[in-house]
Amino acid sequence: MKFKALTVAALTVAMPVMALAGPDDDKLVINGEIEIVTKAAAPAHMEETGIDTVMSGWHFRADETQALEMDDFDNPGMIFVDQAIDAWNMAEGSEGKSCASCHDDPSSMAGVRAVYPKWNEAAGEVRTLAMQVNDCRVNKMGADKWKYAGGDMASMEALISVQSRGMPVNVATDGPVKAVWEQGKELYYTRTGQLDLSCASCHEQNYGNMIRADHLSQGQINGFPTYRLKNAKLNTVHARFKGCIRDTRAETYSPGSAEFVALELYVASRGNGLSVEGPSVRN
Amino acid sequence: MASGVKPRVKAPKSADAGEVVTIKTLISHKMESGQRKDSDGNVIPRSIINRFTCDFNGQNVIDVELFPAISTNPYFEFEATIPEAGDMKFTWYDDDGSVYEETKTVAVG
């Protein structure tokens, strides 16, 4: 009985700490002008999850970290956006073309990030932004592919994302993408690793709670690519997925794999209605 | 010259005479400390910004010495009193002898 008494005591101590956690109600306005929707009514397909409000990961971070995203000068992710502008204008490959040769100014990419991953009819597959960028590099520019979750790709994704900042995420979940979306959903709820955790274990059933020192968010990806203070660089969605699955002590899928593309589509669709926020700042 | 170095400054375009304004500066620089080794075990030579200054119409506002423990992309935010209209000149000194400069004009009134 002594053991039981101790357990009760431990629970009582732990309770007040948990009550302090939870998302805040701050408002995110970038540069004093771009209003970001960081809380939105959950999309219809999430009815069975019991979540009625989807929230950007921004709400789960400390005030100091939040502030870094409110001004582009303070946002370290914008350094990589600047670098990507140089890459955008730089002709590479056998065709002597740059991104700008076909797409003119990066501002022509407005609205693109909001709808990716999306179905590509010609290729007959679901494409992420990174796949599309590499397709352009190989087939239009005659250049080498970029590493899927590497620095060049993350920076270019940031440049493309920033054009859509403030626009609502709106990825398709039915039609030709339906099968891939279902596969992504399956993966989201599949437990992996020695710790036997699925995405849902943390980000659906326990968001707002602390997992040791980390404040669990809903795992939304509207803010990607994300500048993380812990590694001082931009992080792509797939690199984040890999990190999460590794943390369950499982062998992970590779960035750019069909499994991660499917998962990205499903997770993105859970954020339909939130604003595109990338490049965001997280810890 | 180290690659990917780009200075950035955020300063107001105009101010009242005698007003205290906030200046933000950032230079993208890898700030290689000289303590790390590459995959072959060779020490990567130190390459950092070692000094940063700001002058207003020739008068020094701030003069900072930097050391290897300062992390990548050094950021400085400071306040300055604007006595009159003029040019604010920012200078970063690289270990390799490169000097990066940026000038912002502040109007008064």
Short mmCIF file of N, CA and C in Angstrom, two decimals, chain A residues 173-261:
data_model
loop_
_atom_site.label_atom_id
_atom_site.label_comp_id
_atom_site.label_asym_id
_atom_site.label_seq_id
_atom_site.Cartn_x
_atom_site.Cartn_y
_atom_site.Cartn_z
N THR A 173 -8.16 17.12 -50.61
CA THR A 173 -8.11 15.84 -49.93
C THR A 173 -8.85 14.76 -50.70
N ASP A 174 -9.56 15.16 -51.74
CA ASP A 174 -10.30 14.15 -52.50
C ASP A 174 -9.93 14.21 -53.97
N GLY A 175 -10.73 13.61 -54.81
CA GLY A 175 -10.38 13.54 -56.23
C GLY A 175 -9.19 12.62 -56.40
N PRO A 176 -8.27 12.96 -57.30
CA PRO A 176 -7.15 12.06 -57.58
C PRO A 176 -6.19 11.85 -56.41
N VAL A 177 -6.20 12.77 -55.43
CA VAL A 177 -5.26 12.61 -54.32
C VAL A 177 -5.81 11.73 -53.21
N LYS A 178 -7.07 11.35 -53.33
CA LYS A 178 -7.76 10.64 -52.25
C LYS A 178 -6.96 9.44 -51.70
N ALA A 179 -6.46 8.61 -52.60
CA ALA A 179 -5.77 7.39 -52.16
C ALA A 179 -4.51 7.73 -51.37
N VAL A 180 -3.76 8.73 -51.86
CA VAL A 180 -2.53 9.12 -51.17
C VAL A 180 -2.86 9.75 -49.82
N TRP A 181 -3.93 10.53 -49.81
CA TRP A 181 -4.36 11.17 -48.57
C TRP A 181 -4.73 10.11 -47.52
N GLU A 182 -5.44 9.08 -47.97
CA GLU A 182 -5.81 7.97 -47.07
C GLU A 182 -4.57 7.26 -46.54
N GLN A 183 -3.57 7.11 -47.41
CA GLN A 183 -2.32 6.48 -46.99
C GLN A 183 -1.63 7.33 -45.92
N GLY A 184 -1.66 8.65 -46.13
CA GLY A 184 -1.07 9.56 -45.16
C GLY A 184 -1.77 9.48 -43.82
N LYS A 185 -3.09 9.38 -43.88
CA LYS A 185 -3.89 9.29 -42.65
C LYS A 185 -3.55 8.01 -41.90
N GLU A 186 -3.42 6.93 -42.66
CA GLU A 186 -3.04 5.64 -42.09
C GLU A 186 -1.71 5.76 -41.34
N LEU A 187 -0.74 6.42 -42.00
CA LEU A 187 0.58 6.59 -41.39
C LEU A 187 0.50 7.44 -40.13
N TYR A 188 -0.37 8.44 -40.17
CA TYR A 188 -0.50 9.36 -39.03
C TYR A 188 -0.92 8.60 -37.77
N TYR A 189 -1.77 7.60 -37.97
CA TYR A 189 -2.28 6.85 -36.82
C TYR A 189 -1.54 5.54 -36.56
N THR A 190 -0.48 5.29 -37.33
CA THR A 190 0.29 4.06 -37.13
C THR A 190 1.36 4.28 -36.07
N ARG A 191 1.33 3.42 -35.06
CA ARG A 191 2.34 3.52 -34.01
C ARG A 191 3.65 2.94 -34.51
N THR A 192 4.75 3.62 -34.20
CA THR A 192 6.05 3.13 -34.66
C THR A 192 7.04 3.11 -33.49
N GLY A 193 8.10 2.33 -33.69
CA GLY A 193 9.24 2.40 -32.80
C GLY A 193 9.07 1.68 -31.48
N GLN A 194 10.19 1.63 -30.74
CA GLN A 194 10.17 0.98 -29.42
C GLN A 194 9.23 1.70 -28.47
N LEU A 195 9.04 2.99 -28.68
CA LEU A 195 8.16 3.73 -27.79
C LEU A 195 6.69 3.60 -28.20
N ASP A 196 6.47 2.98 -29.36
CA ASP A 196 5.11 2.66 -29.80
C ASP A 196 4.21 3.90 -29.86
N LEU A 197 4.70 4.94 -30.52
CA LEU A 197 3.94 6.19 -30.61
C LEU A 197 3.56 6.48 -32.06
N SER A 198 2.35 6.99 -32.25
CA SER A 198 1.96 7.49 -33.56
C SER A 198 2.01 9.01 -33.51
N CYS A 199 1.83 9.65 -34.66
CA CYS A 199 1.77 11.11 -34.67
C CYS A 199 0.67 11.56 -33.71
N ALA A 200 -0.47 10.83 -33.78
CA ALA A 200 -1.64 11.20 -33.01
C ALA A 200 -1.39 11.12 -31.50
N SER A 201 -0.51 10.20 -31.08
CA SER A 201 -0.27 10.02 -29.63
C SER A 201 0.13 11.34 -28.99
N CYS A 202 0.98 12.08 -29.68
CA CYS A 202 1.44 13.36 -29.15
C CYS A 202 0.58 14.52 -29.65
N HIS A 203 0.41 14.60 -30.96
CA HIS A 203 -0.10 15.83 -31.56
C HIS A 203 -1.62 15.90 -31.64
N GLU A 204 -2.29 14.78 -31.38
CA GLU A 204 -3.75 14.84 -31.37
C GLU A 204 -4.27 14.65 -29.94
N GLN A 205 -3.70 13.65 -29.24
CA GLN A 205 -4.23 13.34 -27.91
C GLN A 205 -3.56 14.14 -26.80
N ASN A 206 -2.40 14.70 -27.06
CA ASN A 206 -1.67 15.35 -25.97
C ASN A 206 -1.12 16.73 -26.30
N TYR A 207 -1.64 17.37 -27.34
CA TYR A 207 -1.11 18.70 -27.63
C TYR A 207 -1.45 19.64 -26.46
N GLY A 208 -0.54 20.55 -26.19
CA GLY A 208 -0.74 21.43 -25.03
C GLY A 208 -0.06 20.89 -23.78
N ASN A 209 0.17 19.58 -23.72
CA ASN A 209 0.87 19.00 -22.58
C ASN A 209 2.38 19.07 -22.79
N MET A 210 3.11 18.84 -21.71
CA MET A 210 4.56 18.82 -21.81
C MET A 210 5.04 17.39 -21.97
N ILE A 211 5.98 17.16 -22.89
CA ILE A 211 6.66 15.88 -22.95
C ILE A 211 8.08 16.17 -22.51
N ARG A 212 8.34 15.89 -21.25
CA ARG A 212 9.55 16.37 -20.57
C ARG A 212 9.60 17.89 -20.75
N ALA A 213 10.64 18.45 -21.36
CA ALA A 213 10.72 19.91 -21.42
C ALA A 213 10.05 20.51 -22.65
N ASP A 214 9.50 19.64 -23.51
CA ASP A 214 8.93 20.15 -24.76
C ASP A 214 7.43 20.35 -24.67
N HIS A 215 6.98 21.45 -25.23
CA HIS A 215 5.56 21.76 -25.23
C HIS A 215 4.97 21.21 -26.52
N LEU A 216 4.10 20.23 -26.40
CA LEU A 216 3.58 19.58 -27.60
C LEU A 216 2.58 20.47 -28.32
N SER A 217 2.80 20.63 -29.63
CA SER A 217 1.87 21.39 -30.45
C SER A 217 0.96 20.40 -31.17
N GLN A 218 0.13 20.95 -32.05
CA GLN A 218 -0.72 20.06 -32.85
C GLN A 218 0.04 19.47 -34.04
N GLY A 219 1.29 19.83 -34.18
CA GLY A 219 2.07 19.30 -35.28
C GLY A 219 1.63 19.84 -36.63
N GLN A 220 1.18 21.09 -36.63
CA GLN A 220 0.77 21.71 -37.90
C GLN A 220 2.00 22.07 -38.72
N ILE A 221 1.86 22.02 -40.05
CA ILE A 221 3.02 22.31 -40.90
C ILE A 221 2.82 23.57 -41.73
N ASN A 222 1.84 24.41 -41.35
CA ASN A 222 1.61 25.65 -42.11
C ASN A 222 2.79 26.61 -42.01
N GLY A 223 3.64 26.43 -41.00
CA GLY A 223 4.76 27.36 -40.80
C GLY A 223 6.07 26.89 -41.43
N PHE A 224 6.04 25.78 -42.15
CA PHE A 224 7.29 25.26 -42.70
C PHE A 224 7.64 25.95 -44.01
N PRO A 225 8.93 26.04 -44.37
CA PRO A 225 10.06 25.59 -43.57
C PRO A 225 10.24 26.45 -42.32
N THR A 226 10.75 25.82 -41.30
CA THR A 226 10.83 26.44 -39.99
C THR A 226 12.28 26.67 -39.58
N TYR A 227 12.55 27.88 -39.13
CA TYR A 227 13.86 28.15 -38.56
C TYR A 227 13.83 27.70 -37.11
N ARG A 228 14.70 26.76 -36.76
CA ARG A 228 14.71 26.28 -35.37
C ARG A 228 15.92 26.84 -34.64
N LEU A 229 15.67 27.34 -33.45
CA LEU A 229 16.75 27.91 -32.65
C LEU A 229 17.75 26.83 -32.26
N LYS A 230 17.26 25.59 -32.14
CA LYS A 230 18.15 24.52 -31.68
C LYS A 230 19.22 24.16 -32.69
N ASN A 231 18.94 24.33 -34.00
CA ASN A 231 19.99 23.99 -34.97
C ASN A 231 20.34 25.16 -35.89
N ALA A 232 19.75 26.33 -35.60
CA ALA A 232 20.10 27.57 -36.31
C ALA A 232 20.05 27.43 -37.82
N LYS A 233 19.05 26.70 -38.31
CA LYS A 233 18.86 26.64 -39.77
C LYS A 233 17.40 26.36 -40.09
N LEU A 234 17.11 26.43 -41.39
CA LEU A 234 15.75 26.11 -41.82
C LEU A 234 15.57 24.60 -41.84
N ASN A 235 14.41 24.15 -41.39
CA ASN A 235 14.10 22.73 -41.37
C ASN A 235 12.89 22.47 -42.24
N THR A 236 12.99 21.43 -43.05
CA THR A 236 11.88 21.10 -43.94
C THR A 236 10.90 20.16 -43.23
N VAL A 237 9.73 20.04 -43.83
CA VAL A 237 8.69 19.17 -43.25
C VAL A 237 9.21 17.74 -43.12
N HIS A 238 9.82 17.25 -44.19
CA HIS A 238 10.24 15.84 -44.16
C HIS A 238 11.36 15.60 -43.15
N ALA A 239 12.24 16.58 -42.98
CA ALA A 239 13.28 16.43 -41.97
C ALA A 239 12.65 16.37 -40.58
N ARG A 240 11.59 17.14 -40.40
CA ARG A 240 10.87 17.15 -39.12
C ARG A 240 10.17 15.81 -38.88
N PHE A 241 9.52 15.29 -39.94
CA PHE A 241 8.88 13.97 -39.82
C PHE A 241 9.91 12.93 -39.40
N LYS A 242 11.06 13.00 -40.07
CA LYS A 242 12.11 12.03 -39.79
C LYS A 242 12.54 12.13 -38.33
N GLY A 243 12.70 13.38 -37.85
CA GLY A 243 13.10 13.59 -36.46
C GLY A 243 12.08 13.01 -35.49
N CYS A 244 10.80 13.23 -35.79
CA CYS A 244 9.74 12.73 -34.91
C CYS A 244 9.74 11.21 -34.87
N ILE A 245 9.84 10.59 -36.03
CA ILE A 245 9.78 9.12 -36.08
C ILE A 245 11.02 8.53 -35.42
N ARG A 246 12.15 9.17 -35.64
CA ARG A 246 13.38 8.74 -34.96
C ARG A 246 13.19 8.79 -33.44
N ASP A 247 12.49 9.82 -32.99
CA ASP A 247 12.28 9.97 -31.55
C ASP A 247 11.37 8.88 -30.97
N THR A 248 10.62 8.20 -31.84
CA THR A 248 9.85 7.06 -31.34
C THR A 248 10.74 5.81 -31.31
N ARG A 249 12.00 6.01 -31.66
CA ARG A 249 12.99 4.94 -31.75
C ARG A 249 12.64 3.93 -32.83
N ALA A 250 12.26 4.46 -33.98
CA ALA A 250 11.97 3.60 -35.13
C ALA A 250 12.98 3.89 -36.23
N GLU A 251 13.10 2.97 -37.16
CA GLU A 251 13.77 3.25 -38.42
C GLU A 251 12.84 4.18 -39.18
N THR A 252 13.37 5.25 -39.76
CA THR A 252 12.46 6.21 -40.40
C THR A 252 12.42 6.01 -41.90
N TYR A 253 11.40 6.60 -42.50
CA TYR A 253 11.37 6.71 -43.95
C TYR A 253 12.34 7.81 -44.34
N SER A 254 12.67 7.88 -45.63
CA SER A 254 13.60 8.94 -46.08
C SER A 254 12.83 10.18 -46.49
N PRO A 255 13.45 11.34 -46.32
CA PRO A 255 12.85 12.55 -46.88
C PRO A 255 12.65 12.36 -48.38
N GLY A 256 11.47 12.72 -48.85
CA GLY A 256 11.17 12.59 -50.27
C GLY A 256 10.54 11.25 -50.64
N SER A 257 10.44 10.32 -49.66
CA SER A 257 9.84 9.01 -49.96
C SER A 257 8.34 9.15 -50.14
N ALA A 258 7.75 8.15 -50.80
CA ALA A 258 6.31 8.17 -51.06
C ALA A 258 5.52 8.25 -49.75
N GLU A 259 6.04 7.58 -48.71
CA GLU A 259 5.35 7.59 -47.41
C GLU A 259 5.28 9.01 -46.84
N PHE A 260 6.41 9.71 -46.89
CA PHE A 260 6.44 11.07 -46.33
C PHE A 260 5.63 12.05 -47.17
N VAL A 261 5.59 11.82 -48.48
CA VAL A 261 4.76 12.68 -49.34
C VAL A 261 3.29 12.52 -48.93
#
